[in-house]
Amino acid sequence: MNILVIHGPNLNLLGMREPTVYGTTTLAEIDRLIEQKANSIGAAVRIKQYSSEGDIVDEIHRAIGWAAGIVINPAAYTHYSIAIRDALAATGLPVVEVHLSNISARESFRQISVISGVAKGVLSGLGAHGYVYAIDYLSQTCAVS
Ligand code: CA2
């Protein structure tokens, strides 16, 4: 089974800035946890981080025919990117939306996700565990691809 994992803008700064909000784990460490989980269940993961919306849309399109599911932390795009929402919906693939912080407990503008409506589910506030649980969920529920 192939799973695409996408990290949105600024997540490359994890562990280096704002540790009180996002913790001290770096993105490289999160990617290692994702790879360890995938290896343990025999899944293949492609993990990408992008700053720009268009790059994320293009990567989602490339998942068609390759991935059985998508794990995405769209970061700030969560709150307004209809383009990413539409691209995810167009794949027809199961999507798990992940957030390190609990967006429902933060500023009002973060409490709106335009992505959640096209996701199977949302893991928010569980830090890096959210990605690991998302991989586990997809591996147990997706058709093989
Ligand atoms: O909690 C999450 O995972 C978020 O998707 C993170 C986004 C934020 O815009 C969403 O509302 C919630 C921000 C990612 C920025 O990450 C940084 C990491 C270190 C320093 C600065 C930003």
PDB file of C-alpha atoms in Angstrom, residues 73-143:
ATOM      1  CA  ASN A  73      -1.408  18.744   7.399  1.00  0.00           C
ATOM      2  CA  PRO A  74      -2.287  21.696   5.169  1.00  0.00           C
ATOM      3  CA  ALA A  75      -1.032  24.120   7.881  1.00  0.00           C
ATOM      4  CA  ALA A  76      -2.405  27.649   7.283  1.00  0.00           C
ATOM      5  CA  TYR A  77      -4.040  26.522   4.007  1.00  0.00           C
ATOM      6  CA  THR A  78      -6.414  24.481   6.187  1.00  0.00           C
ATOM      7  CA  HIS A  79      -8.381  27.596   6.867  1.00  0.00           C
ATOM      8  CA  TYR A  80      -8.926  28.912   3.350  1.00  0.00           C
ATOM      9  CA  SER A  81      -7.601  26.801   0.471  1.00  0.00           C
ATOM     10  CA  ILE A  82     -10.525  25.702  -1.664  1.00  0.00           C
ATOM     11  CA  ALA A  83      -7.940  24.673  -4.286  1.00  0.00           C
ATOM     12  CA  ILE A  84      -6.443  22.055  -1.938  1.00  0.00           C
ATOM     13  CA  ARG A  85      -9.895  20.917  -0.849  1.00  0.00           C
ATOM     14  CA  ASP A  86     -10.996  20.491  -4.475  1.00  0.00           C
ATOM     15  CA  ALA A  87      -7.784  18.632  -5.404  1.00  0.00           C
ATOM     16  CA  LEU A  88      -8.228  16.206  -2.496  1.00  0.00           C
ATOM     17  CA  ALA A  89     -11.869  15.601  -3.393  1.00  0.00           C
ATOM     18  CA  ALA A  90     -10.958  15.062  -7.056  1.00  0.00           C
ATOM     19  CA  THR A  91      -8.617  12.181  -6.185  1.00  0.00           C
ATOM     20  CA  GLY A  92     -11.471  10.173  -4.700  1.00  0.00           C
ATOM     21  CA  LEU A  93      -8.923   8.856  -2.196  1.00  0.00           C
ATOM     22  CA  PRO A  94      -9.436   8.613   1.560  1.00  0.00           C
ATOM     23  CA  VAL A  95      -7.856  11.615   3.246  1.00  0.00           C
ATOM     24  CA  VAL A  96      -6.857  12.058   6.886  1.00  0.00           C
ATOM     25  CA  GLU A  97      -6.318  15.668   7.995  1.00  0.00           C
ATOM     26  CA  VAL A  98      -3.703  16.064  10.726  1.00  0.00           C
ATOM     27  CA  HIS A  99      -2.861  19.010  12.950  1.00  0.00           C
ATOM     28  CA  LEU A 100      -0.177  19.060  15.596  1.00  0.00           C
ATOM     29  CA  SER A 101      -2.089  21.553  17.715  1.00  0.00           C
ATOM     30  CA  ASN A 102      -5.766  21.371  18.635  1.00  0.00           C
ATOM     31  CA  ILE A 103      -7.119  23.899  16.163  1.00  0.00           C
ATOM     32  CA  SER A 104     -10.506  23.900  17.908  1.00  0.00           C
ATOM     33  CA  ALA A 105      -8.879  25.311  21.035  1.00  0.00           C
ATOM     34  CA  ARG A 106      -7.013  28.115  19.258  1.00  0.00           C
ATOM     35  CA  GLU A 107      -7.876  31.444  17.608  1.00  0.00           C
ATOM     36  CA  SER A 108     -11.287  31.584  15.937  1.00  0.00           C
ATOM     37  CA  PHE A 109      -9.756  31.802  12.451  1.00  0.00           C
ATOM     38  CA  ARG A 110      -8.029  28.446  13.059  1.00  0.00           C
ATOM     39  CA  GLN A 111     -11.250  26.769  14.172  1.00  0.00           C
ATOM     40  CA  ILE A 112     -12.530  26.706  10.584  1.00  0.00           C
ATOM     41  CA  SER A 113     -11.182  23.989   8.278  1.00  0.00           C
ATOM     42  CA  VAL A 114     -12.269  24.000   4.645  1.00  0.00           C
ATOM     43  CA  ILE A 115     -10.493  20.631   4.295  1.00  0.00           C
ATOM     44  CA  SER A 116     -12.386  18.590   6.915  1.00  0.00           C
ATOM     45  CA  GLY A 117     -15.479  18.233   4.737  1.00  0.00           C
ATOM     46  CA  VAL A 118     -13.555  16.116   2.229  1.00  0.00           C
ATOM     47  CA  ALA A 119     -11.572  14.159   4.845  1.00  0.00           C
ATOM     48  CA  LYS A 120     -12.463  10.778   6.316  1.00  0.00           C
ATOM     49  CA  GLY A 121     -11.391  12.191   9.647  1.00  0.00           C
ATOM     50  CA  VAL A 122      -9.289  14.721  11.492  1.00  0.00           C
ATOM     51  CA  LEU A 123      -6.574  14.179  14.099  1.00  0.00           C
ATOM     52  CA  SER A 124      -5.936  17.487  15.826  1.00  0.00           C
ATOM     53  CA  GLY A 125      -3.903  18.233  18.937  1.00  0.00           C
ATOM     54  CA  LEU A 126      -2.101  14.914  19.249  1.00  0.00           C
ATOM     55  CA  GLY A 127       1.240  16.206  18.004  1.00  0.00           C
ATOM     56  CA  ALA A 128       3.312  13.801  15.910  1.00  0.00           C
ATOM     57  CA  HIS A 129       1.147  10.885  17.088  1.00  0.00           C
ATOM     58  CA  GLY A 130      -1.569  12.161  14.761  1.00  0.00           C
ATOM     59  CA  TYR A 131       0.482  11.265  11.684  1.00  0.00           C
ATOM     60  CA  VAL A 132       1.238   7.799  13.032  1.00  0.00           C
ATOM     61  CA  TYR A 133      -2.434   7.128  13.848  1.00  0.00           C
ATOM     62  CA  ALA A 134      -3.412   8.395  10.391  1.00  0.00           C
ATOM     63  CA  ILE A 135      -1.041   5.936   8.670  1.00  0.00           C
ATOM     64  CA  ASP A 136      -2.375   3.153  10.885  1.00  0.00           C
ATOM     65  CA  TYR A 137      -5.984   4.045  10.006  1.00  0.00           C
ATOM     66  CA  LEU A 138      -5.364   4.169   6.261  1.00  0.00           C
ATOM     67  CA  SER A 139      -3.444   0.901   6.298  1.00  0.00           C
ATOM     68  CA  GLN A 140      -6.361  -0.845   7.991  1.00  0.00           C
ATOM     69  CA  THR A 141      -9.176   0.660   5.971  1.00  0.00           C
ATOM     70  CA  CYS A 142      -7.938   1.378   2.439  1.00  0.00           C
ATOM     71  CA  ALA A 143      -8.124  -0.790  -0.626  1.00  0.00           C
TER      72      ALA A 143
END
